[in-house]
PDB file of C-alpha atoms in Angstrom:
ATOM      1  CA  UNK A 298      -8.724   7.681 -38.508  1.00 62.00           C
ATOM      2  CA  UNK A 299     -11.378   5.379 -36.802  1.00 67.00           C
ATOM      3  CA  UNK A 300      -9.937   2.573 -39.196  1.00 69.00           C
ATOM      4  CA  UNK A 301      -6.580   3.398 -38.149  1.00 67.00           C
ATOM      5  CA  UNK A 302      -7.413   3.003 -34.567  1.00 67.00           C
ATOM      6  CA  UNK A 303      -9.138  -0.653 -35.006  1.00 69.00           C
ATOM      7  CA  UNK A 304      -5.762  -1.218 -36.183  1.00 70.00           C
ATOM      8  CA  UNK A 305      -4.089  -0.253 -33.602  1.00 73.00           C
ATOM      9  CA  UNK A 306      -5.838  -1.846 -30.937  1.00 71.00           C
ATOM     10  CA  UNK A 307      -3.094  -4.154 -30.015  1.00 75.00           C
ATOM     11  CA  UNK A 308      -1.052  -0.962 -30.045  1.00 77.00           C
ATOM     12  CA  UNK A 309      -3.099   1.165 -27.347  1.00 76.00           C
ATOM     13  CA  UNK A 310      -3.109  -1.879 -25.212  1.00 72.00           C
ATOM     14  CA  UNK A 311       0.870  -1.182 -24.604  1.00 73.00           C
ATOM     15  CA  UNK A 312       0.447   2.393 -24.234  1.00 74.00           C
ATOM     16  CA  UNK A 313      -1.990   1.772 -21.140  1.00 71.00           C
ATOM     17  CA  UNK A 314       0.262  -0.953 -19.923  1.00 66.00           C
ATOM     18  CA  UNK A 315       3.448   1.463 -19.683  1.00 67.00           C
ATOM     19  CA  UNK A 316       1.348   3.733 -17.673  1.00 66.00           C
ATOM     20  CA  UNK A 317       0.138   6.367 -20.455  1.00 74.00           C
ATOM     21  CA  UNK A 318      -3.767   7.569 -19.300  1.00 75.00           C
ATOM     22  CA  UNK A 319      -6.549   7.641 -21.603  1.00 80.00           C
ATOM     23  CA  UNK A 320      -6.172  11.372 -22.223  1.00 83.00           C
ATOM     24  CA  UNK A 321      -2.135  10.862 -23.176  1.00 83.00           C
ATOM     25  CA  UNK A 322      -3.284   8.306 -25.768  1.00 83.00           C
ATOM     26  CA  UNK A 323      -6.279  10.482 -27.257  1.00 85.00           C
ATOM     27  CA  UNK A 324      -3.555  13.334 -27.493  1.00 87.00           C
ATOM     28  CA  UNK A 325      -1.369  10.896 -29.453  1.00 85.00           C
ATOM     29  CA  UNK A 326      -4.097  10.128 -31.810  1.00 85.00           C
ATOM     30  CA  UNK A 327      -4.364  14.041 -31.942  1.00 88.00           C
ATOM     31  CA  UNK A 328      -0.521  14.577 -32.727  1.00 89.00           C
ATOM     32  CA  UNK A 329      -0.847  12.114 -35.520  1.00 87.00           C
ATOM     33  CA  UNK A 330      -3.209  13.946 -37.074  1.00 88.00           C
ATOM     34  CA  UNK A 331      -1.694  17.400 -36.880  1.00 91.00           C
ATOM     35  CA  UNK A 332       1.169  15.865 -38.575  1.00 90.00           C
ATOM     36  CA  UNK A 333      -0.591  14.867 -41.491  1.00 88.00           C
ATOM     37  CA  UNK A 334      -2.827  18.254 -41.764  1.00 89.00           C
ATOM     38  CA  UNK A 335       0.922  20.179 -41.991  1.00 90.00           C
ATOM     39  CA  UNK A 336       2.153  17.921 -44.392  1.00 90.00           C
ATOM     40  CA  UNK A 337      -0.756  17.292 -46.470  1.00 88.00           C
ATOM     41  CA  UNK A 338      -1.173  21.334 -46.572  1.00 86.00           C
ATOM     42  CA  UNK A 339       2.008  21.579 -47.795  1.00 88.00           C
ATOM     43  CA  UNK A 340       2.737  19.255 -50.150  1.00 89.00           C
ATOM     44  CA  UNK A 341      -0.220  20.541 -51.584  1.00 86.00           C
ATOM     45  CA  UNK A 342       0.626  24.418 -51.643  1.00 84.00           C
ATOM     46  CA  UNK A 343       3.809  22.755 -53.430  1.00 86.00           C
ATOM     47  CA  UNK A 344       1.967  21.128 -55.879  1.00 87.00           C
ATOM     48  CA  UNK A 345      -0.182  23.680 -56.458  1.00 83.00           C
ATOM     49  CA  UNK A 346       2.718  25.632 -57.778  1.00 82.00           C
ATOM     50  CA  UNK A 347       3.971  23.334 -59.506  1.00 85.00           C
ATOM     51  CA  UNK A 348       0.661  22.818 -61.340  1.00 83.00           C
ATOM     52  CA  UNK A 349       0.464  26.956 -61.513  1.00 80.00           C
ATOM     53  CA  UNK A 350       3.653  27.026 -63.377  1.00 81.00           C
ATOM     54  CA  UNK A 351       2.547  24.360 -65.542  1.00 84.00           C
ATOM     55  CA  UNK A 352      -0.042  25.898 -66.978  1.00 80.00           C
ATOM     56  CA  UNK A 353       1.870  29.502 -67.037  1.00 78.00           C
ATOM     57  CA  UNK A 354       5.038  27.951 -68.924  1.00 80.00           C
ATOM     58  CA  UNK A 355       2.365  25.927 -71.953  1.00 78.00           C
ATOM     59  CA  UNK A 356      -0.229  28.626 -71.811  1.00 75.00           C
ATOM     60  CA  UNK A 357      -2.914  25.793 -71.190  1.00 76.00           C
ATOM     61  CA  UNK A 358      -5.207  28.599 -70.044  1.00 72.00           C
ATOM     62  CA  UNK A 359      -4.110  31.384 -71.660  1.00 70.00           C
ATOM     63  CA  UNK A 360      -6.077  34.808 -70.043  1.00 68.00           C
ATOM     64  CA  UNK A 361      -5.824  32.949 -66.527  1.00 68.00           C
ATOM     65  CA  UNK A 362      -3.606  34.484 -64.434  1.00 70.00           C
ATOM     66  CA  UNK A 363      -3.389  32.280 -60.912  1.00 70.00           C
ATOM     67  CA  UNK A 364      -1.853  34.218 -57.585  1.00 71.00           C
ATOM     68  CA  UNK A 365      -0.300  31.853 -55.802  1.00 67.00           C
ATOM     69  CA  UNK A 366       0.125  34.116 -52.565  1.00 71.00           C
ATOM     70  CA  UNK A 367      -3.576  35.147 -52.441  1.00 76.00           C
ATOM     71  CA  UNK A 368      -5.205  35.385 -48.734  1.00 81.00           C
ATOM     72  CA  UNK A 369      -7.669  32.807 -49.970  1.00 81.00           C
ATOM     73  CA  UNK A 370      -5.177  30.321 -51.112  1.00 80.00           C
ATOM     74  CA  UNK A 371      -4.084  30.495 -47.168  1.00 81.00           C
ATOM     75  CA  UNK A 372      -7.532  30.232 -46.083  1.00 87.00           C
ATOM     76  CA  UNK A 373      -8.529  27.275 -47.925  1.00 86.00           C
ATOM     77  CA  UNK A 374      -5.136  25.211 -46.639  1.00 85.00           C
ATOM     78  CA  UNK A 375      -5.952  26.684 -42.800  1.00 88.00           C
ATOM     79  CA  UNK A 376      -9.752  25.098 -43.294  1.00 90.00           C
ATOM     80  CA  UNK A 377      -8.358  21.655 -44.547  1.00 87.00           C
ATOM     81  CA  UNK A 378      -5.956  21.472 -41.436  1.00 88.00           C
ATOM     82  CA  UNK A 379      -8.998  22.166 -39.792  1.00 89.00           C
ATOM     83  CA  UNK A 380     -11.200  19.390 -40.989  1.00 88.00           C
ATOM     84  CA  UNK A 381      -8.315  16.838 -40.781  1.00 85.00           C
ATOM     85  CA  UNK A 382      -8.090  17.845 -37.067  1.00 86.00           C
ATOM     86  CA  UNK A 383     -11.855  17.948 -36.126  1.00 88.00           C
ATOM     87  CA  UNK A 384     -12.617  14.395 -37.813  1.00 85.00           C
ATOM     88  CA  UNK A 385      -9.673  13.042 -35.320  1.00 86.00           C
ATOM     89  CA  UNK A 386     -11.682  13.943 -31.937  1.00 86.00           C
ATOM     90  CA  UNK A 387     -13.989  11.283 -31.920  1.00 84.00           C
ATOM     91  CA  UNK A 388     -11.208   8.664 -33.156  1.00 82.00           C
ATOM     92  CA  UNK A 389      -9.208  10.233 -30.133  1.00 83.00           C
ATOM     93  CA  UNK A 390     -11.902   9.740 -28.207  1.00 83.00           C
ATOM     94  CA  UNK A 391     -12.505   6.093 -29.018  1.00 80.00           C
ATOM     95  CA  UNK A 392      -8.813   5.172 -28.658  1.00 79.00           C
ATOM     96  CA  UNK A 393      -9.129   6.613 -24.764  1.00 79.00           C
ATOM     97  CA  UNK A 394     -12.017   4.783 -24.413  1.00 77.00           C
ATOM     98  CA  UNK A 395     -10.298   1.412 -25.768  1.00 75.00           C
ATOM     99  CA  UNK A 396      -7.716   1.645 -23.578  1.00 67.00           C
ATOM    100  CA  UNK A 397      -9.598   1.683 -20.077  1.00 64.00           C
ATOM    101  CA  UNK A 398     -13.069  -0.083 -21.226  1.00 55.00           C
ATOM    102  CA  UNK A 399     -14.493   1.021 -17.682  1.00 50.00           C
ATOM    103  CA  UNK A 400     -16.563   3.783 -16.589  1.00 46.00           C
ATOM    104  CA  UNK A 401     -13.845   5.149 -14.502  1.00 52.00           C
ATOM    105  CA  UNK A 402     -11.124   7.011 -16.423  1.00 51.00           C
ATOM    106  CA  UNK A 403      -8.941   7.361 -13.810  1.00 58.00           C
ATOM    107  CA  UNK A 404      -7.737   5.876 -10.446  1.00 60.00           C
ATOM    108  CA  UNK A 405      -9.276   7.127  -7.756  1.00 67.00           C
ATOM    109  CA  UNK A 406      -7.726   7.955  -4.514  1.00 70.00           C
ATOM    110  CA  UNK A 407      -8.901   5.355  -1.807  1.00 75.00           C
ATOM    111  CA  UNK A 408     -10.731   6.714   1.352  1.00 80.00           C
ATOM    112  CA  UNK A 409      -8.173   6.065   4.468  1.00 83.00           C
ATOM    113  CA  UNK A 410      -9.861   3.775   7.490  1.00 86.00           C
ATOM    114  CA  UNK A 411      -8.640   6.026  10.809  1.00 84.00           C
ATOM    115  CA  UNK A 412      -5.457   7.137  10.255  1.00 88.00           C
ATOM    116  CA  UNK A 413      -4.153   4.636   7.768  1.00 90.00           C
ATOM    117  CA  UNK A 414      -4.073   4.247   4.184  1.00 89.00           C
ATOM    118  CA  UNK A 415      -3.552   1.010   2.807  1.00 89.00           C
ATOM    119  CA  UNK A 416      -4.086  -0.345  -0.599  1.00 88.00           C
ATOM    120  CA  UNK A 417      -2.198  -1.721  -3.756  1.00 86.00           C
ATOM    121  CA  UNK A 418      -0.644   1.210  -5.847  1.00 84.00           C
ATOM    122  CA  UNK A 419      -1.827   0.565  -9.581  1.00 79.00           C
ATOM    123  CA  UNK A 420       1.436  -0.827 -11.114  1.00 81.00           C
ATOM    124  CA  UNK A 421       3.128  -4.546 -11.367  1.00 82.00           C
ATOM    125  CA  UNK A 422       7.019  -5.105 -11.717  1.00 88.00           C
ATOM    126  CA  UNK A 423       8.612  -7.970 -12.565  1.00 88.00           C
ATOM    127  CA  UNK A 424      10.636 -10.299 -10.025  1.00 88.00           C
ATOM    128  CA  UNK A 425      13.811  -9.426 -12.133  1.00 90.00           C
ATOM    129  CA  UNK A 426      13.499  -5.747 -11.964  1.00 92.00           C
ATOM    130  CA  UNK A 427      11.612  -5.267  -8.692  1.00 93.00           C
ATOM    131  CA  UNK A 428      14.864  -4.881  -6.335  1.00 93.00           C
ATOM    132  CA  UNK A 429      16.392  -2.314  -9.105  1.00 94.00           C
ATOM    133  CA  UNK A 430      13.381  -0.367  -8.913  1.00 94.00           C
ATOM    134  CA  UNK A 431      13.446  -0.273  -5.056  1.00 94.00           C
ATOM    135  CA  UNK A 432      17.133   1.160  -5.033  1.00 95.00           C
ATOM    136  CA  UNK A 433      16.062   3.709  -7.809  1.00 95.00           C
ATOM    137  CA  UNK A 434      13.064   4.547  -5.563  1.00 94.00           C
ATOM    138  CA  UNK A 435      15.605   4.893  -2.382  1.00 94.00           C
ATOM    139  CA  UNK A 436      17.766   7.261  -4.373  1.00 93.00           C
ATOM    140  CA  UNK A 437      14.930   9.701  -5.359  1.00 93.00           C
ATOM    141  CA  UNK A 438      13.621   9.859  -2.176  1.00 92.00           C
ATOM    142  CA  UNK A 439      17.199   9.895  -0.155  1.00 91.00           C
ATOM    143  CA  UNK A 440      17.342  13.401  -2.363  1.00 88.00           C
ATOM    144  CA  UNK A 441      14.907  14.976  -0.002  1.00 87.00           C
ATOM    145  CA  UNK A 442      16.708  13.784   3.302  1.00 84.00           C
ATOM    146  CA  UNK A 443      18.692  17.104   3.384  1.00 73.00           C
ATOM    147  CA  UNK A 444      16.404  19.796   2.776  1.00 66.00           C
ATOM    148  CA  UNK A 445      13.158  20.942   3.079  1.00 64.00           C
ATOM    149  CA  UNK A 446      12.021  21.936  -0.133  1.00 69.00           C
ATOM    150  CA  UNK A 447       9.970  19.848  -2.959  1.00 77.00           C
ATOM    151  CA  UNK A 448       6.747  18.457  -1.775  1.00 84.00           C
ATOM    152  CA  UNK A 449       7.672  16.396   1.150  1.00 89.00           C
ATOM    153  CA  UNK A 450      10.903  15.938   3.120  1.00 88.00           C
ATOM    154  CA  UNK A 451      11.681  12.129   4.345  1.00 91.00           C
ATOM    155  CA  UNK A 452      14.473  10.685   6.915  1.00 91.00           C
ATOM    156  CA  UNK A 453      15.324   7.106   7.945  1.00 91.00           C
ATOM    157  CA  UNK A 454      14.661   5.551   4.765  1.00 92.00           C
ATOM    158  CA  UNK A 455      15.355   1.461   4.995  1.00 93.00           C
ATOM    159  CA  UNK A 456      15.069  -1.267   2.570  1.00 92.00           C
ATOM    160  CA  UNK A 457      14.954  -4.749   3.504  1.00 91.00           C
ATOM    161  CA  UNK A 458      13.970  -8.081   2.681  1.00 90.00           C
ATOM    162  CA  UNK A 459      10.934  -9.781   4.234  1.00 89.00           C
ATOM    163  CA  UNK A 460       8.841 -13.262   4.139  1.00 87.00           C
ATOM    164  CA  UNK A 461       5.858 -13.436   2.520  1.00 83.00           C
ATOM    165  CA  UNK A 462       3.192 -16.279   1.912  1.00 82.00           C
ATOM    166  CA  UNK A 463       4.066 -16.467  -2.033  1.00 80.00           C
ATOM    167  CA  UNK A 464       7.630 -15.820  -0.901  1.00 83.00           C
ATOM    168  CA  UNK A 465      10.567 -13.140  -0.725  1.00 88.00           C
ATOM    169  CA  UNK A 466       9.709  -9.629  -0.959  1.00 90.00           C
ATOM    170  CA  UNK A 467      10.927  -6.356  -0.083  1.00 93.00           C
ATOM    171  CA  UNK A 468       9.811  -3.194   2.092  1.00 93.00           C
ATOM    172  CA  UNK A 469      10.760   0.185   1.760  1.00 94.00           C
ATOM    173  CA  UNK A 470      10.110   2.609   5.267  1.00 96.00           C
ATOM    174  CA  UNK A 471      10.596   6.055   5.895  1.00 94.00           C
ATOM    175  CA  UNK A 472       9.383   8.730   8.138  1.00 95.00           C
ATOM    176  CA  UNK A 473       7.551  11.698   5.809  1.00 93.00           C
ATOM    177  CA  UNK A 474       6.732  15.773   6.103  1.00 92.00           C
ATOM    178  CA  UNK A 475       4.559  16.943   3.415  1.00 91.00           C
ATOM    179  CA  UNK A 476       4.771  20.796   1.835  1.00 87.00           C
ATOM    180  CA  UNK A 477       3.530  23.285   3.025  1.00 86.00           C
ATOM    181  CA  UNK A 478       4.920  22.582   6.140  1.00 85.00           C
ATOM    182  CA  UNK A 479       3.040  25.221   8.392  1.00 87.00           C
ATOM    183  CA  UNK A 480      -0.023  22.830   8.340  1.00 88.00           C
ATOM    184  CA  UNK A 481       2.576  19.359  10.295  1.00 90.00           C
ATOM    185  CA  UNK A 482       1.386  17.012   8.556  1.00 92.00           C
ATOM    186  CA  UNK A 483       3.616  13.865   8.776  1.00 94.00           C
ATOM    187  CA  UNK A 484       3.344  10.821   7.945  1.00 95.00           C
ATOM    188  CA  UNK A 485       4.992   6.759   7.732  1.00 95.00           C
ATOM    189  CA  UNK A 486       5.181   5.531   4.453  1.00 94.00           C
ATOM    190  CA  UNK A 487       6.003   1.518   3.579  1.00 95.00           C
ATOM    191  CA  UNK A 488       5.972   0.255   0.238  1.00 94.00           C
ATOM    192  CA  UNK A 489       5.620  -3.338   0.173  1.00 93.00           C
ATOM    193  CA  UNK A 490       6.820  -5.667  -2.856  1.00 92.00           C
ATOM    194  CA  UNK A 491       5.125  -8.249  -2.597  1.00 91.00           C
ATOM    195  CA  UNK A 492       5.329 -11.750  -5.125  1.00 89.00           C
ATOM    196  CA  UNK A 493       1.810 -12.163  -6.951  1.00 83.00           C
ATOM    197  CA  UNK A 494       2.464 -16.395  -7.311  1.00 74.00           C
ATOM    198  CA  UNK A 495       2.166 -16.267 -11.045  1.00 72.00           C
ATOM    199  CA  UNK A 496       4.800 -15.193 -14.055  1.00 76.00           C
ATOM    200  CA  UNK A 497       7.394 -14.039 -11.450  1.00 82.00           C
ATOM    201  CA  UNK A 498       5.435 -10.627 -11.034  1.00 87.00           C
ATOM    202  CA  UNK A 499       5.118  -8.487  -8.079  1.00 90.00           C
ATOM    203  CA  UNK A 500       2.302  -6.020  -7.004  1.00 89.00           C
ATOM    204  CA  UNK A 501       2.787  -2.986  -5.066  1.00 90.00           C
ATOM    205  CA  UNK A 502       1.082  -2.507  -1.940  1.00 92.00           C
ATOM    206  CA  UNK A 503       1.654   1.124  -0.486  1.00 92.00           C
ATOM    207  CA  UNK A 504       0.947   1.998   3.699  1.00 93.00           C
ATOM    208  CA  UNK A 505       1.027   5.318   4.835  1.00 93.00           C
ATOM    209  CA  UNK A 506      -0.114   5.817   8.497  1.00 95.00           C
ATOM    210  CA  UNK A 507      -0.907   9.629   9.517  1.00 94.00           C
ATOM    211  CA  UNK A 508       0.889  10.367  12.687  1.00 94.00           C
ATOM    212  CA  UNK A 509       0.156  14.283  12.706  1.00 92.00           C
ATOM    213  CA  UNK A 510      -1.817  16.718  11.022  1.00 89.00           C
ATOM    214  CA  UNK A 511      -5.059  16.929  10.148  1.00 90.00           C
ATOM    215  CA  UNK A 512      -7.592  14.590   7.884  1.00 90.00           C
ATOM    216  CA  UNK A 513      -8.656  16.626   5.642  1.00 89.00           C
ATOM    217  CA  UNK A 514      -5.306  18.132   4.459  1.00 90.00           C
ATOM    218  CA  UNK A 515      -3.588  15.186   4.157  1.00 90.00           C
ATOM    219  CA  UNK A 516      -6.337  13.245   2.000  1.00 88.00           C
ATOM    220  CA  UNK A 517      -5.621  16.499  -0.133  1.00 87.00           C
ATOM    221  CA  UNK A 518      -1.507  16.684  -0.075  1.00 89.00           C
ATOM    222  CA  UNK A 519      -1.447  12.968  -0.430  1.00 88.00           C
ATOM    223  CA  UNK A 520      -2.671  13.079  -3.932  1.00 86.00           C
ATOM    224  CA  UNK A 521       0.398  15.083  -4.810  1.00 87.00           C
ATOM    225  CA  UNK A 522       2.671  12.577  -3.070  1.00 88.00           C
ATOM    226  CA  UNK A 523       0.969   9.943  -4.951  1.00 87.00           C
ATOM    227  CA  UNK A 524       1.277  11.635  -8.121  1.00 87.00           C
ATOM    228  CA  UNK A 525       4.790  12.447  -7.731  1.00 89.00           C
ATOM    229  CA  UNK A 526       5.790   7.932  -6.617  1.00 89.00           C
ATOM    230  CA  UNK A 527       3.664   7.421  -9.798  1.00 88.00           C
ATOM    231  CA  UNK A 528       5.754   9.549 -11.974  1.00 89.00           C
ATOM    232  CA  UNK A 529       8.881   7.395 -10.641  1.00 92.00           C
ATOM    233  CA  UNK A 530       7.245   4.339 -11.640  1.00 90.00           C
ATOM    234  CA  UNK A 531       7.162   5.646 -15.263  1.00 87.00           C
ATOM    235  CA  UNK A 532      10.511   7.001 -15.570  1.00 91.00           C
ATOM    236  CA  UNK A 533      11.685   3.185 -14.146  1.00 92.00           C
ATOM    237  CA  UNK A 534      10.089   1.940 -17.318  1.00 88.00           C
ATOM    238  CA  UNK A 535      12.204   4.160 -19.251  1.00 89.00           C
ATOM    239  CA  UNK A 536      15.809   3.367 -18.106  1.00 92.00           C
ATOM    240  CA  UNK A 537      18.309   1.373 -20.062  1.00 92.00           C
ATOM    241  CA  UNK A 538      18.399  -2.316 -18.782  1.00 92.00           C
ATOM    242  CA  UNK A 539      22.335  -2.136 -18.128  1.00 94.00           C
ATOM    243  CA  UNK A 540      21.415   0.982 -15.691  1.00 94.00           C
ATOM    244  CA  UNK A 541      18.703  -1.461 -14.244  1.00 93.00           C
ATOM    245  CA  UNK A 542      21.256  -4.476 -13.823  1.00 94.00           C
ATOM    246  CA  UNK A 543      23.450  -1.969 -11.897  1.00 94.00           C
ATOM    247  CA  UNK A 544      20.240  -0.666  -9.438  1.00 94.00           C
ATOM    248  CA  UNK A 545      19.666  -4.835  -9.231  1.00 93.00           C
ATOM    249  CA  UNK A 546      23.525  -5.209  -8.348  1.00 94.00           C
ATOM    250  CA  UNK A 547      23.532  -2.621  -5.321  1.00 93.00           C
ATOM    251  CA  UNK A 548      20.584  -3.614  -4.333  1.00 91.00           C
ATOM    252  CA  UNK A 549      21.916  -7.070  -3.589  1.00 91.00           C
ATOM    253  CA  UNK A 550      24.784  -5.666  -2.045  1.00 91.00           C
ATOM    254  CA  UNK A 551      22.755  -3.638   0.395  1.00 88.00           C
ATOM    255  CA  UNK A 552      20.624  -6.521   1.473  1.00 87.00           C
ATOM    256  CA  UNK A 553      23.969  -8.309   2.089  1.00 83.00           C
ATOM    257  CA  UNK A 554      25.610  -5.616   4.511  1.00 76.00           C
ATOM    258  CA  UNK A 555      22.210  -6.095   6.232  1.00 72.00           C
ATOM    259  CA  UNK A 556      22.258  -9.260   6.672  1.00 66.00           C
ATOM    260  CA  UNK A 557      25.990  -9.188   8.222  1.00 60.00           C
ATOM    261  CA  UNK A 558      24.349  -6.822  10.397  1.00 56.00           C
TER     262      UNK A 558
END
């Protein structure tokens, strides 16, 4: 298995770029190998009978009589499953490793200045998909404009284009409540698209200004907010790109009935 994950160090260099965190890819490592501990157990509990009835049909051993469904036979194929799995943890562990070569293994939540949070969320789109992921973005969080429940309840969501120093990018605002909703926290959120200069990429730069509640509890909810735009960023990377072309398309169309505005 450690051979098999030099190999595949080109590999677990595209799992951390779509987003998977070191613990996802260790647990892939781990899947792998419990596929190959069922299989190998039984193709060899197969083999082993076919062997048994070998030897029973030619009388190669003649006085040897071999029971196939003998608590020990079970045993033994339970203990190589076991092995094949144990020798995978530290493989596992240096395919995690590989794919975030840093002493931090996981992004850690910035400290707000005041009542502001501003800082550039850990993902990069490209310029052709960046406006299709903004409309996908608008939808999911246009679905908690009507109701209170989930973990956070928005209203006057806007997307619109804006000037930049590398060029055109695009802002998403809203006005926020976070769950539970006893403690009043609320909040402005912006998400900022904003053109890198190089390879047509843009970086995500997320704003959230704290306009009740207290400190403490939002530094806490937020991670759960955070979590939950994060997740969206992932499923984006799994939609079809003729679904994306369409997000692209009414995304163009709503910067246009803007700009008649």
């Amino acid at each position: 298995m450690i051979g098999a994950v030099q190999e595949r160090v080109r590999e677990i260099g595209v799992y951390s770029s779509v987003g998977l965190a070191p613990t996802h890819i260790a647990f892939l490592f781990l899947a792998e190998a419990c596929v190959y501990a069922i299989l190998g157990g039984i193709i060899g509990y197969v083999l082993g009978q076919a062997v048994s009835k070998i030897v029973t049909t030619f009388d190669l051993l003649s006085g040897l009589t071999l029971n196939y469904s003998s608590l020990s036979v079970v045993f033994s194929t339970l203990l190589v499953m076991a092995v094949v799995l144990l020798s995978t943890l530290y493989p596992a562990r240096k395919a995690a490793q590989m794919a975030v070569p840093d002493v931090t293994r996981r992004w850690v939540f910035p400290e707000p200045k005041g009542d502001y949070l501003d800082f550039d969320f850990p993902f990069a789109v490209s310029g052709q998909e960046i406006l299709g992921l903004y409309v996908f973005l608008l939808d999911y969080f246009s679905g908690f404009e009507e109701e209170s429940v989930g973990n956070f309840y928005t209203k006057g969501i806007k997307l619109s284009q804006i000037d930049t120093e590398q060029g055109k990018g695009y802002r998403m605002f809203m006005k926020m409540w976070l769950a539970p909703y006893d403690l009043g926290l609320s909040q402005e959120v912006e998400l900022l698209a904003i053109p890198s200069g190089e390879y047509n990429v843009f970086t995500i730069r997320l704003k959230i200004h704290l306009t009740s509640g207290d400190m403490a509890s939002w530094k806490r909810i937020n991670r759960r907010f955070l979590k939950d735009v994060r997740k969206q960023f992932l499923i984006w990377r799994t939609v079809a790109v003729t679904e994306k072309d369409k997000y692209t398309e009414r995304g163009n169309q709503m910067l246009k009935l803007e700009k008649g505005d």
